[in-house]
Amino acid sequence: MSRVLYLFTCGAPLAARIGDGITAARAAGWTPAVIPTEASLAWIPDDALADVPHISGHRQPGQEKRLPPADAVAVVPMTFNTLTAWATGRADTYPLATLCARLGAGTPCVAVPFAKHDLAGHPAWTTSLDLLRRSGVVLVDPSTGTRDHVESTPSGQGDAITAAFRWDWVLDVF
């Protein structure tokens, strides 16, 4: 029986690699489902989500659940907005509500924070990273794959970091 991996993606250059994440997850024995933030949709290639369940909005009253329960969660990339909202329990969008519920349920979670130095310099950045880390979320640096120590993304380096990113850095956590 296949394990279900929810792949969340946020609005940053690394979202363009979600198709590679789907392929890598399947190769590792996962059944992926993608939950994109609205901001990520502009980064995702048109054909990347063609053969995978993907959900971005809340279900309607009386509508059955659209995905099987997640065995694990990966947030690649995780922007400043999603990081700080998730850490504070803000659940005002489908992706955030789902992330908050999965963290509350004890689902194994890994996140790849992706923010430039000016946003990473805001006090909420380190506070949120620390809170998620203490809550059991494994943080992976998008440049090096290092776990639990995350550097900001240097301005102008998003495309290079995206090109060099390795999905095994995320999937090997599970």
CSV table of C-alpha atoms in Angstrom, one decimal:
chain,number,residue,atom,x,y,z
A,1,MET,CA,0.0,0.0,0.0
A,2,SER,CA,1.4,3.4,-1.0
A,3,ARG,CA,2.0,6.1,1.5
A,4,VAL,CA,0.4,9.5,0.8
A,5,LEU,CA,2.7,12.6,0.7
A,6,TYR,CA,1.1,16.1,0.7
A,7,LEU,CA,3.4,18.4,-1.3
A,8,PHE,CA,2.7,22.0,-0.4
A,9,THR,CA,4.2,24.7,-2.6
A,10,CYS,CA,4.4,28.4,-2.1
A,11,GLY,CA,5.2,31.4,-4.3
A,12,ALA,CA,8.9,31.4,-4.9
A,13,PRO,CA,11.2,30.1,-7.7
A,14,LEU,CA,11.5,26.6,-6.2
A,15,ALA,CA,7.8,26.1,-6.9
A,16,ALA,CA,8.8,25.6,-10.6
A,17,ARG,CA,10.3,22.3,-9.6
A,18,ILE,CA,7.1,20.7,-8.2
A,19,GLY,CA,6.9,18.4,-11.2
A,20,ASP,CA,10.3,17.0,-10.2
A,21,GLY,CA,9.1,16.5,-6.7
A,22,ILE,CA,6.1,14.6,-7.9
A,23,THR,CA,8.3,12.3,-9.9
A,24,ALA,CA,10.8,11.8,-7.1
A,25,ALA,CA,8.0,11.1,-4.6
A,26,ARG,CA,6.6,8.4,-6.8
A,27,ALA,CA,10.0,6.9,-7.3
A,28,ALA,CA,10.4,6.7,-3.5
A,29,GLY,CA,7.0,4.9,-3.2
A,30,TRP,CA,4.8,7.8,-2.3
A,31,THR,CA,1.4,8.8,-3.7
A,32,PRO,CA,1.8,12.6,-4.0
A,33,ALA,CA,-1.0,15.1,-3.7
A,34,VAL,CA,-0.2,18.8,-4.3
A,35,ILE,CA,-1.6,21.6,-2.3
A,36,PRO,CA,-0.4,24.9,-3.9
A,37,THR,CA,-0.8,28.3,-2.3
A,38,GLU,CA,-2.4,30.8,-4.7
A,39,ALA,CA,0.9,32.7,-5.0
A,40,SER,CA,2.7,29.5,-6.2
A,41,LEU,CA,0.4,28.9,-9.2
A,42,ALA,CA,2.3,31.5,-11.3
A,43,TRP,CA,5.5,29.6,-10.7
A,44,ILE,CA,4.2,26.1,-11.6
A,45,PRO,CA,4.6,24.9,-15.2
A,46,ASP,CA,1.2,24.3,-16.8
A,47,ASP,CA,1.8,20.5,-17.3
A,48,ALA,CA,3.3,19.8,-13.8
A,49,LEU,CA,0.0,19.0,-12.1
A,50,ALA,CA,-1.6,17.1,-15.0
A,51,ASP,CA,-1.6,13.7,-13.5
A,52,VAL,CA,-1.6,14.3,-9.8
A,53,PRO,CA,-4.4,15.3,-7.4
A,54,HIS,CA,-4.1,19.0,-6.5
A,55,ILE,CA,-6.4,21.1,-4.4
A,56,SER,CA,-6.2,24.8,-3.6
A,57,GLY,CA,-9.6,25.7,-2.2
A,58,HIS,CA,-11.8,24.7,0.7
A,59,ARG,CA,-14.3,22.0,0.0
A,60,GLN,CA,-18.0,22.9,-0.1
A,61,PRO,CA,-20.5,22.0,2.7
A,62,GLY,CA,-21.5,18.4,2.2
A,63,GLN,CA,-18.6,17.7,-0.2
A,64,GLU,CA,-16.6,14.6,0.7
A,65,LYS,CA,-12.9,14.9,1.5
A,66,ARG,CA,-10.9,15.1,-1.7
A,67,LEU,CA,-7.7,13.5,-0.5
A,68,PRO,CA,-6.7,10.5,1.6
A,69,PRO,CA,-5.1,11.3,4.9
A,70,ALA,CA,-1.4,12.3,4.6
A,71,ASP,CA,1.3,10.0,6.0
A,72,ALA,CA,3.8,12.9,5.6
A,73,VAL,CA,3.9,16.6,4.6
A,74,ALA,CA,6.6,18.5,2.6
A,75,VAL,CA,6.5,22.3,2.1
A,76,VAL,CA,8.7,23.1,-0.9
A,77,PRO,CA,9.4,26.0,-1.0
A,78,MET,CA,8.0,27.6,2.2
A,79,THR,CA,7.9,31.4,1.9
A,80,PHE,CA,8.1,33.9,4.8
A,81,ASN,CA,4.3,34.4,4.6
A,82,THR,CA,3.5,30.7,5.0
A,83,LEU,CA,6.2,30.1,7.6
A,84,THR,CA,5.0,32.8,9.9
A,85,ALA,CA,1.3,32.0,9.4
A,86,TRP,CA,1.8,28.3,10.0
A,87,ALA,CA,3.9,28.9,13.1
A,88,THR,CA,1.2,31.2,14.6
A,89,GLY,CA,-1.6,28.8,13.7
A,90,ARG,CA,-3.2,31.1,11.1
A,91,ALA,CA,-5.5,28.9,9.1
A,92,ASP,CA,-7.3,31.3,6.8
A,93,THR,CA,-6.6,29.5,3.5
A,94,TYR,CA,-6.9,25.8,2.6
A,95,PRO,CA,-3.1,25.2,2.5
A,96,LEU,CA,-2.6,26.9,5.9
A,97,ALA,CA,-5.6,25.1,7.5
A,98,THR,CA,-4.3,21.8,6.2
A,99,LEU,CA,-0.7,22.5,7.4
A,100,CYS,CA,-2.0,23.5,10.8
A,101,ALA,CA,-4.2,20.3,11.0
A,102,ARG,CA,-1.3,18.0,9.9
A,103,LEU,CA,1.0,19.6,12.5
A,104,GLY,CA,-1.6,19.2,15.2
A,105,ALA,CA,-2.2,15.6,14.2
A,106,GLY,CA,1.5,14.8,14.5
A,107,THR,CA,2.0,14.1,10.8
A,108,PRO,CA,5.7,14.1,10.0
A,109,CYS,CA,6.6,17.4,8.3
A,110,VAL,CA,9.6,18.8,6.4
A,111,ALA,CA,9.8,22.3,5.1
A,112,VAL,CA,12.3,24.1,2.8
A,113,PRO,CA,12.2,27.8,3.9
A,114,PHE,CA,12.9,30.1,0.9
A,115,ALA,CA,13.2,33.9,1.7
A,116,LYS,CA,15.6,36.7,0.9
A,117,HIS,CA,17.8,38.3,3.6
A,118,ASP,CA,15.5,41.2,4.1
A,119,LEU,CA,12.5,39.0,5.1
A,120,ALA,CA,14.7,36.5,6.9
A,121,GLY,CA,16.0,39.5,8.9
A,122,HIS,CA,12.5,40.1,10.3
A,123,PRO,CA,12.2,38.9,14.0
A,124,ALA,CA,9.2,36.7,13.0
A,125,TRP,CA,11.5,34.6,10.7
A,126,THR,CA,13.7,33.1,13.4
A,127,THR,CA,10.9,32.9,16.0
A,128,SER,CA,8.8,31.0,13.5
A,129,LEU,CA,11.6,28.7,12.5
A,130,ASP,CA,12.3,27.9,16.1
A,131,LEU,CA,8.7,27.2,16.9
A,132,LEU,CA,8.2,24.9,13.9
A,133,ARG,CA,11.5,23.1,14.7
A,134,ARG,CA,10.4,22.6,18.4
A,135,SER,CA,7.1,21.3,17.0
A,136,GLY,CA,8.9,18.6,15.1
A,137,VAL,CA,9.1,20.1,11.6
A,138,VAL,CA,12.4,19.2,10.0
A,139,LEU,CA,13.8,22.3,8.2
A,140,VAL,CA,16.0,21.8,5.1
A,141,ASP,CA,18.2,24.5,3.6
A,142,PRO,CA,17.4,24.9,-0.1
A,143,SER,CA,21.0,25.6,-1.1
A,144,THR,CA,22.8,22.8,0.8
A,145,GLY,CA,20.3,20.3,2.0
A,146,THR,CA,21.5,20.9,5.6
A,147,ARG,CA,18.8,20.0,8.1
A,148,ASP,CA,17.7,22.4,10.9
A,149,HIS,CA,20.1,25.2,9.9
A,150,VAL,CA,18.6,27.5,7.2
A,151,GLU,CA,20.2,30.4,5.5
A,152,SER,CA,18.3,33.1,3.7
A,153,THR,CA,18.3,33.1,-0.1
A,154,PRO,CA,20.8,35.6,-1.5
A,155,SER,CA,19.1,38.2,-3.7
A,156,GLY,CA,19.4,37.2,-7.4
A,157,GLN,CA,20.3,33.5,-6.6
A,158,GLY,CA,16.8,32.0,-6.6
A,159,ASP,CA,17.1,30.5,-10.1
A,160,ALA,CA,20.5,29.0,-9.3
A,161,ILE,CA,19.3,27.5,-6.0
A,162,THR,CA,16.2,26.2,-7.8
A,163,ALA,CA,18.3,24.5,-10.5
A,164,ALA,CA,20.6,22.8,-8.0
A,165,PHE,CA,17.9,21.8,-5.5
A,166,ARG,CA,17.7,18.0,-4.8
A,167,TRP,CA,14.4,16.4,-3.9
A,168,ASP,CA,16.2,13.6,-2.0
A,169,TRP,CA,17.1,16.2,0.6
A,170,VAL,CA,13.4,16.3,1.4
A,171,LEU,CA,12.3,12.7,0.8
A,172,ASP,CA,15.2,11.2,2.7
A,173,VAL,CA,13.8,12.9,5.9
A,174,PHE,CA,11.0,10.3,5.8
